[in-house]
CSV table of C-alpha atoms (C1' of nucleotides) in Angstrom, one decimal:
chain,number,residue,atom,x,y,z
A,1,MET,CA,-36.8,-96.1,18.0
A,2,ARG,CA,-37.4,-93.0,16.3
A,3,ILE,CA,-36.9,-89.5,17.7
A,4,GLY,CA,-40.4,-88.7,18.9
A,5,GLU,CA,-40.1,-91.8,21.1
A,6,LEU,CA,-36.6,-91.1,22.4
A,7,ALA,CA,-37.6,-87.6,23.4
A,8,GLU,CA,-40.7,-88.7,25.3
A,9,ARG,CA,-39.0,-91.4,26.8
A,10,ALA,CA,-36.4,-89.1,28.1
A,11,GLY,CA,-38.8,-86.3,29.0
A,12,THR,CA,-37.6,-83.9,26.5
A,13,THR,CA,-38.4,-82.8,22.8
A,14,THR,CA,-37.2,-83.6,19.4
A,15,ARG,CA,-35.9,-80.1,19.0
A,16,THR,CA,-33.6,-80.6,21.8
A,17,LEU,CA,-32.5,-84.1,20.4
A,18,ARG,CA,-31.7,-82.5,16.9
A,19,TYR,CA,-29.7,-79.8,18.6
A,20,TYR,CA,-27.6,-82.3,20.5
A,21,GLU,CA,-27.0,-83.9,17.4
A,22,SER,CA,-26.0,-80.7,15.8
A,23,ARG,CA,-23.5,-80.2,18.6
A,24,GLY,CA,-22.1,-83.6,17.6
A,25,LEU,CA,-23.1,-84.7,21.1
A,26,LEU,CA,-25.7,-87.3,20.1
A,27,PRO,CA,-25.4,-88.5,16.8
A,28,ALA,CA,-28.2,-90.7,15.2
A,29,ARG,CA,-28.0,-93.4,12.8
A,30,ARG,CA,-30.5,-93.3,9.8
A,31,GLY,CA,-33.1,-95.6,8.5
A,32,GLU,CA,-33.8,-96.1,4.6
A,33,ASN,CA,-36.1,-93.4,4.6
A,34,GLY,CA,-33.9,-90.8,6.3
A,35,TYR,CA,-35.5,-90.9,9.7
A,36,ARG,CA,-33.2,-90.9,12.6
A,37,THR,CA,-33.0,-94.0,14.5
A,38,TYR,CA,-32.0,-94.6,18.1
A,39,ASP,CA,-31.5,-97.7,20.6
A,40,GLU,CA,-31.5,-98.0,24.2
A,41,HIS,CA,-27.9,-97.2,24.6
A,42,ASP,CA,-28.7,-93.7,23.0
A,43,LEU,CA,-31.6,-93.2,25.4
A,44,ARG,CA,-28.7,-94.0,28.3
A,45,LEU,CA,-26.6,-91.0,26.9
A,46,LEU,CA,-29.5,-88.7,26.8
A,47,ARG,CA,-30.5,-89.6,30.1
A,48,GLN,CA,-26.9,-88.8,31.4
A,49,ILE,CA,-26.8,-85.5,29.5
A,50,ARG,CA,-30.3,-84.6,30.8
A,51,THR,CA,-29.2,-85.4,34.6
A,52,LEU,CA,-26.2,-83.2,34.3
A,53,GLN,CA,-28.2,-80.4,32.4
A,54,ASP,CA,-30.6,-80.6,35.4
A,55,PHE,CA,-27.5,-80.1,37.9
A,56,GLY,CA,-26.9,-76.8,35.8
A,57,PHE,CA,-23.9,-78.3,33.7
A,58,ASP,CA,-23.2,-76.6,30.6
A,59,LEU,CA,-23.9,-78.8,27.6
A,60,GLU,CA,-20.3,-78.7,26.6
A,61,GLU,CA,-19.5,-80.1,30.3
A,62,THR,CA,-21.6,-83.3,29.6
A,63,ARG,CA,-19.3,-84.5,26.7
A,64,PRO,CA,-16.7,-86.0,28.5
A,65,PHE,CA,-19.7,-88.2,30.4
A,66,VAL,CA,-21.1,-88.9,27.2
A,67,GLU,CA,-17.8,-90.0,25.4
A,68,CYS,CA,-17.1,-92.1,28.5
A,69,LEU,CA,-20.4,-94.0,28.1
A,70,ARG,CA,-19.6,-94.6,24.5
A,71,ALA,CA,-16.3,-95.8,25.1
A,72,GLY,CA,-18.1,-98.7,26.8
A,73,HIS,CA,-17.3,-97.7,30.5
A,74,PRO,CA,-20.1,-98.7,32.9
A,75,GLU,CA,-20.9,-95.0,33.9
A,76,GLY,CA,-20.4,-91.7,32.5
A,77,ASP,CA,-18.2,-90.8,35.3
A,78,SER,CA,-16.0,-93.8,35.3
A,79,CYS,CA,-13.4,-91.8,33.3
A,80,PRO,CA,-10.8,-89.1,34.8
A,81,ALA,CA,-12.1,-86.4,32.5
A,82,SER,CA,-15.6,-86.8,34.0
A,83,LEU,CA,-14.2,-86.6,37.5
A,84,ALA,CA,-12.4,-83.6,36.4
A,85,VAL,CA,-15.5,-81.9,35.5
A,86,TYR,CA,-17.4,-82.8,38.7
A,87,ARG,CA,-14.5,-81.2,40.7
A,88,ARG,CA,-14.4,-78.1,38.7
A,89,LYS,CA,-18.0,-77.8,39.0
A,90,LEU,CA,-18.0,-78.1,42.9
A,91,GLY,CA,-15.3,-75.4,42.9
A,92,GLU,CA,-17.7,-73.1,40.8
A,93,LEU,CA,-20.6,-73.9,42.9
A,94,ASP,CA,-18.9,-73.3,46.2
A,95,THR,CA,-17.9,-69.9,44.7
A,96,LEU,CA,-21.1,-68.9,43.4
A,97,ILE,CA,-22.8,-70.0,46.8
A,98,GLU,CA,-20.5,-68.0,48.8
A,99,GLU,CA,-21.2,-64.9,46.4
A,100,LEU,CA,-24.9,-65.3,46.8
A,101,ARG,CA,-24.7,-65.5,50.6
A,102,SER,CA,-22.6,-62.5,50.7
A,103,VAL,CA,-25.2,-60.7,48.4
A,104,ARG,CA,-28.0,-62.0,50.5
A,105,ALA,CA,-26.4,-60.6,53.7
A,106,GLN,CA,-25.8,-57.1,52.0
A,107,VAL,CA,-29.5,-57.2,50.7
A,108,ALA,CA,-30.7,-58.0,54.2
A,109,GLY,CA,-28.6,-55.5,55.8
A,110,GLN,CA,-30.0,-52.9,53.3
A,111,LEU,CA,-33.7,-53.9,54.0
A,112,LEU,CA,-33.1,-53.7,57.9
A,113,ARG,CA,-31.4,-50.3,57.6
A,114,ALA,CA,-34.2,-49.1,55.3
A,115,GLU,CA,-36.8,-50.3,57.6
A,116,GLN,CA,-35.5,-48.7,60.7
A,117,ALA,CA,-35.1,-45.3,58.7
A,118,ARG,CA,-38.8,-45.7,57.9
A,119,ASP,CA,-39.7,-46.5,61.4
A,120,GLU,CA,-37.8,-43.7,62.9
A,121,LEU,CA,-39.3,-41.3,60.7
A,122,ALA,CA,-42.7,-42.3,61.6
A,123,ALA,CA,-42.0,-42.2,65.2
A,124,GLU,CA,-40.5,-38.9,64.7
A,125,SER,CA,-43.5,-37.4,62.9
A,126,ARG,CA,-46.0,-38.7,65.5
A,127,VAL,CA,-44.4,-36.8,68.5
A,128,PRO,CA,-42.9,-33.3,67.9
A,129,GLY,CA,-44.0,-31.5,64.7
A,130,GLY,CA,-47.5,-33.0,63.6
A,131,PRO,CA,-48.2,-36.1,61.4
A,132,GLU,CA,-47.2,-36.0,58.0
A,133,PRO,CA,-46.2,-39.6,57.1
A,134,GLU,CA,-47.4,-40.3,53.5
A,135,CYS,CA,-45.7,-41.6,50.6
A,136,GLU,CA,-47.3,-41.2,47.1
A,137,LEU,CA,-45.4,-44.1,45.7
A,138,GLY,CA,-46.4,-47.7,46.0
A,139,GLY,CA,-50.0,-47.2,46.5
A,140,GLN,CA,-50.1,-47.7,50.1
A,141,THR,CA,-49.7,-45.4,53.2
A,142,TRP,CA,-46.9,-46.6,55.7
B,1,MET,CA,-22.1,-33.1,32.4
B,2,ARG,CA,-22.3,-34.9,29.1
B,3,ILE,CA,-22.7,-38.6,28.7
B,4,GLY,CA,-19.1,-39.5,28.6
B,5,GLU,CA,-18.3,-37.6,31.7
B,6,LEU,CA,-21.2,-39.3,33.5
B,7,ALA,CA,-20.5,-42.9,32.4
B,8,GLU,CA,-16.7,-42.2,33.5
B,9,ARG,CA,-17.7,-41.1,37.1
B,10,ALA,CA,-20.1,-44.0,37.4
B,11,GLY,CA,-17.7,-46.5,36.1
B,12,THR,CA,-19.8,-47.4,33.1
B,13,THR,CA,-20.2,-47.1,29.3
B,14,THR,CA,-22.2,-44.4,27.2
B,15,ARG,CA,-23.9,-47.5,25.4
B,16,THR,CA,-25.1,-48.6,28.8
B,17,LEU,CA,-26.4,-45.0,29.5
B,18,ARG,CA,-28.3,-44.8,26.4
B,19,TYR,CA,-29.6,-48.3,27.2
B,20,TYR,CA,-31.0,-47.2,30.3
B,21,GLU,CA,-32.4,-44.1,28.5
B,22,SER,CA,-33.9,-46.5,25.9
B,23,ARG,CA,-35.6,-48.3,28.8
B,24,GLY,CA,-36.9,-45.2,30.4
B,25,LEU,CA,-35.0,-45.7,33.5
B,26,LEU,CA,-32.6,-42.6,33.1
B,27,PRO,CA,-34.0,-40.1,30.7
B,28,ALA,CA,-31.8,-37.1,29.8
B,29,ARG,CA,-32.3,-33.6,29.1
B,30,ARG,CA,-30.8,-32.3,25.7
B,31,GLY,CA,-28.6,-29.2,25.1
B,32,GLU,CA,-29.0,-26.9,22.3
B,33,ASN,CA,-26.9,-29.1,20.1
B,34,GLY,CA,-28.7,-32.1,20.9
B,35,TYR,CA,-26.2,-33.5,23.4
B,36,ARG,CA,-27.5,-35.3,26.4
B,37,THR,CA,-27.0,-33.3,29.7
B,38,TYR,CA,-26.9,-34.8,33.1
B,39,ASP,CA,-26.4,-33.4,36.6
B,40,GLU,CA,-25.2,-34.8,40.0
B,41,HIS,CA,-28.6,-36.0,40.7
B,42,ASP,CA,-28.5,-38.3,37.7
B,43,LEU,CA,-25.2,-39.6,38.9
B,44,ARG,CA,-26.8,-40.4,42.1
B,45,LEU,CA,-29.6,-42.4,40.2
B,46,LEU,CA,-27.1,-44.2,38.2
B,47,ARG,CA,-25.1,-45.2,41.2
B,48,GLN,CA,-28.1,-46.6,42.6
B,49,ILE,CA,-28.8,-48.6,39.5
B,50,ARG,CA,-25.3,-49.9,39.4
B,51,THR,CA,-25.1,-51.1,43.0
B,52,LEU,CA,-28.4,-53.1,42.5
B,53,GLN,CA,-27.2,-54.5,39.4
B,54,ASP,CA,-23.9,-55.7,41.1
B,55,PHE,CA,-26.2,-57.4,43.3
B,56,GLY,CA,-27.6,-59.2,40.5
B,57,PHE,CA,-30.9,-57.4,40.3
B,58,ASP,CA,-32.7,-57.3,37.0
B,59,LEU,CA,-32.6,-53.7,35.5
B,60,GLU,CA,-36.5,-53.7,35.9
B,61,GLU,CA,-36.0,-54.4,39.6
B,62,THR,CA,-34.1,-51.4,39.9
B,63,ARG,CA,-36.8,-49.1,38.9
B,64,PRO,CA,-38.5,-48.6,42.0
B,65,PHE,CA,-35.5,-47.3,43.5
B,66,VAL,CA,-34.9,-44.8,40.9
B,67,GLU,CA,-38.3,-43.8,40.8
B,68,CYS,CA,-38.2,-43.3,44.6
B,69,LEU,CA,-35.1,-41.2,44.5
B,70,ARG,CA,-36.5,-39.2,41.7
B,71,ALA,CA,-39.7,-38.6,43.8
B,72,GLY,CA,-37.2,-36.7,46.2
B,73,HIS,CA,-36.8,-39.3,48.9
B,74,PRO,CA,-33.5,-39.5,50.6
B,75,GLU,CA,-32.7,-42.9,49.7
B,76,GLY,CA,-33.7,-45.4,46.9
B,77,ASP,CA,-35.2,-47.6,49.4
B,78,SER,CA,-37.1,-45.1,51.2
B,79,CYS,CA,-40.3,-46.4,49.4
B,80,PRO,CA,-42.4,-49.3,50.3
B,81,ALA,CA,-42.1,-50.8,46.5
B,82,SER,CA,-38.2,-50.8,47.0
B,83,LEU,CA,-38.5,-52.6,50.2
B,84,ALA,CA,-41.0,-55.2,48.4
B,85,VAL,CA,-38.3,-55.6,45.8
B,86,TYR,CA,-35.7,-56.3,48.5
B,87,ARG,CA,-37.9,-58.9,50.3
B,88,ARG,CA,-38.6,-60.7,47.0
B,89,LYS,CA,-35.1,-60.9,46.1
B,90,LEU,CA,-34.3,-62.1,49.5
B,91,GLY,CA,-36.8,-64.9,48.9
B,92,GLU,CA,-35.2,-65.6,45.6
B,93,LEU,CA,-31.9,-65.7,46.6
B,94,ASP,CA,-32.8,-68.1,49.6
B,95,THR,CA,-34.4,-70.6,47.2
B,96,LEU,CA,-31.6,-70.2,44.6
B,97,ILE,CA,-28.9,-70.8,47.6
B,98,GLU,CA,-30.8,-74.0,48.7
B,99,GLU,CA,-31.2,-75.4,45.3
B,100,LEU,CA,-27.4,-74.9,44.5
B,101,ARG,CA,-26.4,-76.3,48.1
B,102,SER,CA,-28.5,-79.3,46.9
B,103,VAL,CA,-26.8,-79.7,43.6
B,104,ARG,CA,-23.5,-79.2,45.3
B,105,ALA,CA,-24.3,-82.1,47.6
B,106,GLN,CA,-25.4,-84.2,44.7
B,107,VAL,CA,-22.4,-83.5,42.5
B,108,ALA,CA,-20.2,-84.3,45.5
B,109,GLY,CA,-21.9,-87.6,46.2
B,110,GLN,CA,-21.5,-88.7,42.7
B,111,LEU,CA,-17.8,-87.7,42.7
B,112,LEU,CA,-17.3,-89.8,45.8
B,113,ARG,CA,-19.2,-92.7,44.6
B,114,ALA,CA,-17.3,-92.5,41.2
B,115,GLU,CA,-14.0,-92.3,43.0
B,116,GLN,CA,-14.8,-95.2,45.1
B,117,ALA,CA,-15.8,-97.2,42.2
B,118,ARG,CA,-12.5,-96.4,40.3
B,119,ASP,CA,-10.5,-97.3,43.6
B,120,GLU,CA,-12.1,-100.8,43.9
B,121,LEU,CA,-11.7,-101.7,40.5
B,122,ALA,CA,-7.9,-100.7,40.7
B,123,ALA,CA,-7.5,-102.8,44.0
B,124,GLU,CA,-9.4,-105.8,42.3
B,125,SER,CA,-7.1,-105.7,39.2
B,126,ARG,CA,-4.0,-105.4,41.4
B,127,VAL,CA,-4.8,-108.9,43.1
B,128,PRO,CA,-6.7,-111.6,41.4
B,129,GLY,CA,-6.6,-111.6,37.7
B,130,GLY,CA,-3.7,-109.4,36.6
B,131,PRO,CA,-3.2,-105.5,36.2
B,132,GLU,CA,-5.1,-104.1,33.4
B,133,PRO,CA,-6.0,-100.6,34.7
B,134,GLU,CA,-5.9,-98.3,31.6
B,135,CYS,CA,-8.2,-95.9,30.5
B,136,GLU,CA,-8.0,-94.6,27.0
B,137,LEU,CA,-9.7,-91.4,27.8
B,138,GLY,CA,-8.5,-88.3,29.5
B,139,GLY,CA,-5.0,-88.7,28.7
B,140,GLN,CA,-3.9,-90.2,31.9
B,141,THR,CA,-3.5,-93.7,33.4
B,142,TRP,CA,-5.0,-94.1,36.9
C,1,DG,C1',-57.0,-91.3,-2.4
C,2,DT,C1',-56.9,-88.7,1.3
C,3,DT,C1',-56.4,-87.8,5.7
C,4,DT,C1',-53.4,-88.1,9.5
C,5,DG,C1',-49.6,-88.3,12.0
C,6,DC,C1',-44.8,-88.6,12.2
C,7,DC,C1',-40.5,-87.2,10.0
C,8,DT,C1',-37.1,-84.0,7.4
C,9,DT,C1',-34.3,-79.6,6.8
C,10,DG,C1',-33.7,-74.7,7.2
C,11,DA,C1',-34.4,-70.5,9.2
C,12,DC,C1',-35.7,-67.0,12.4
C,13,DG,C1',-37.1,-65.7,17.1
C,14,DT,C1',-36.3,-65.7,22.3
C,15,DC,C1',-34.0,-63.4,26.6
C,16,DG,C1',-30.6,-59.3,29.0
C,17,DG,C1',-27.8,-56.2,28.9
C,18,DC,C1',-25.2,-54.6,26.7
C,19,DG,C1',-20.6,-54.5,22.8
C,20,DT,C1',-19.3,-52.8,18.3
C,21,DC,C1',-19.5,-50.7,14.1
C,22,DA,C1',-21.2,-47.1,10.8
C,23,DA,C1',-22.3,-42.6,9.0
C,24,DG,C1',-22.5,-38.3,10.2
C,25,DG,C1',-23.0,-33.8,13.2
C,26,DA,C1',-21.0,-30.4,16.9
C,27,DC,C1',-17.2,-28.4,18.9
C,28,DT,C1',-12.3,-27.1,20.3
C,29,DA,C1',-7.5,-26.4,19.4
C,30,DC,C1',-4.1,-25.3,16.3
D,1,DG,C1',-9.5,-25.1,7.5
D,2,DT,C1',-8.6,-29.0,9.4
D,3,DA,C1',-7.4,-32.5,12.9
D,4,DG,C1',-9.0,-34.4,16.8
D,5,DT,C1',-12.4,-35.6,20.1
D,6,DC,C1',-16.7,-35.8,21.5
D,7,DC,C1',-21.7,-36.5,20.4
D,8,DT,C1',-26.0,-38.3,17.8
D,9,DT,C1',-29.0,-42.3,15.8
D,10,DG,C1',-29.6,-46.9,13.9
D,11,DA,C1',-28.6,-51.4,13.4
D,12,DC,C1',-26.5,-55.7,13.7
D,13,DG,C1',-23.7,-59.1,17.1
D,14,DC,C1',-23.3,-62.0,21.1
D,15,DC,C1',-24.3,-65.9,24.2
D,16,DG,C1',-27.0,-70.9,25.4
D,17,DA,C1',-30.4,-73.8,24.8
D,18,DC,C1',-33.5,-74.5,22.6
D,19,DG,C1',-39.0,-72.8,20.8
D,20,DT,C1',-41.4,-72.2,16.8
D,21,DC,C1',-42.7,-71.7,12.2
D,22,DA,C1',-42.6,-73.4,7.1
D,23,DA,C1',-42.5,-76.3,3.3
D,24,DG,C1',-42.4,-80.5,2.3
D,25,DG,C1',-41.5,-86.1,2.4
D,26,DC,C1',-42.9,-91.0,4.0
D,27,DA,C1',-46.1,-94.2,5.9
D,28,DA,C1',-50.3,-96.2,7.7
D,29,DA,C1',-55.5,-95.9,8.5
D,30,DC,C1',-59.8,-95.2,6.6
DNA sequence: GTTTGCCTTGACGTCGGCGTCAAGGACTAC
DNA sequence: GTAGTCCTTGACGCCGACGTCAAGGCAAAC
């Protein structure tokens, strides 16, 4: 199988495969004509990489999984180094999710506060002085 | 106030301020000597930018807030364009958090499965055939 | 034989938000 | 005057995972 077919079967591009090879992650044998040659096992490795990439793993983080498969283990995560990556990733995800939840809460709070300030201003101007509730920005009047 | 002082008071760098200026976000007046000159209002604008950046807003997303302040409004989010950014950001955060939670669940599932497979293999080899539970990868024996 | 389609390597571009260096001007302190 | 500290513009570097060209080779179909 040549590079184009492998790329297509894995749902990626030839550029990506050459990039992986340049990183030493997915080396290829060469045919007489210099073309890269791959087999089903390479497809397996590639799919492992892609799956982890889809999960947001850095390319380097997929290396233990690939090496594990290449060492003949049944799964990419059949080796302790892969499990260590899983665990580290879980920790990173937990931290990140917590941070995002915190940011979300703060933004929601700001939005609420800003909307209330806006409404109070609107109510105020409707009653005592006289109406003057315009904002020149944003293309719309409140 | 010159650029160095402003940077220090806002906890950032002169490079950052020049960058903001190059993006048209925080233009500066110039003194006779060509030095950039800022006042307290600029510090206000800058702090608004930094706060939003810390929340993970893109630089461009801070523009409505800055323009709102510059238009004389009491807060950066006193304008509808700013509120729109808040709301869009909330949506993005929700989406992102959900994606990360999904990934987290999948990774946790994979880890669990891999650990079980490992333990079953270990138990298997302790009973019938003979012990052969070594993995050459990862530098440790299970 | 020539067109078509795949392949090769090499190298520059992308995106955001700056960091970092270089060469030189402005101003203050001594 | 000169040392030191600030300022100026310009320009390249960085990071990751490729995208996108360019120039050319190999092979099969017409």
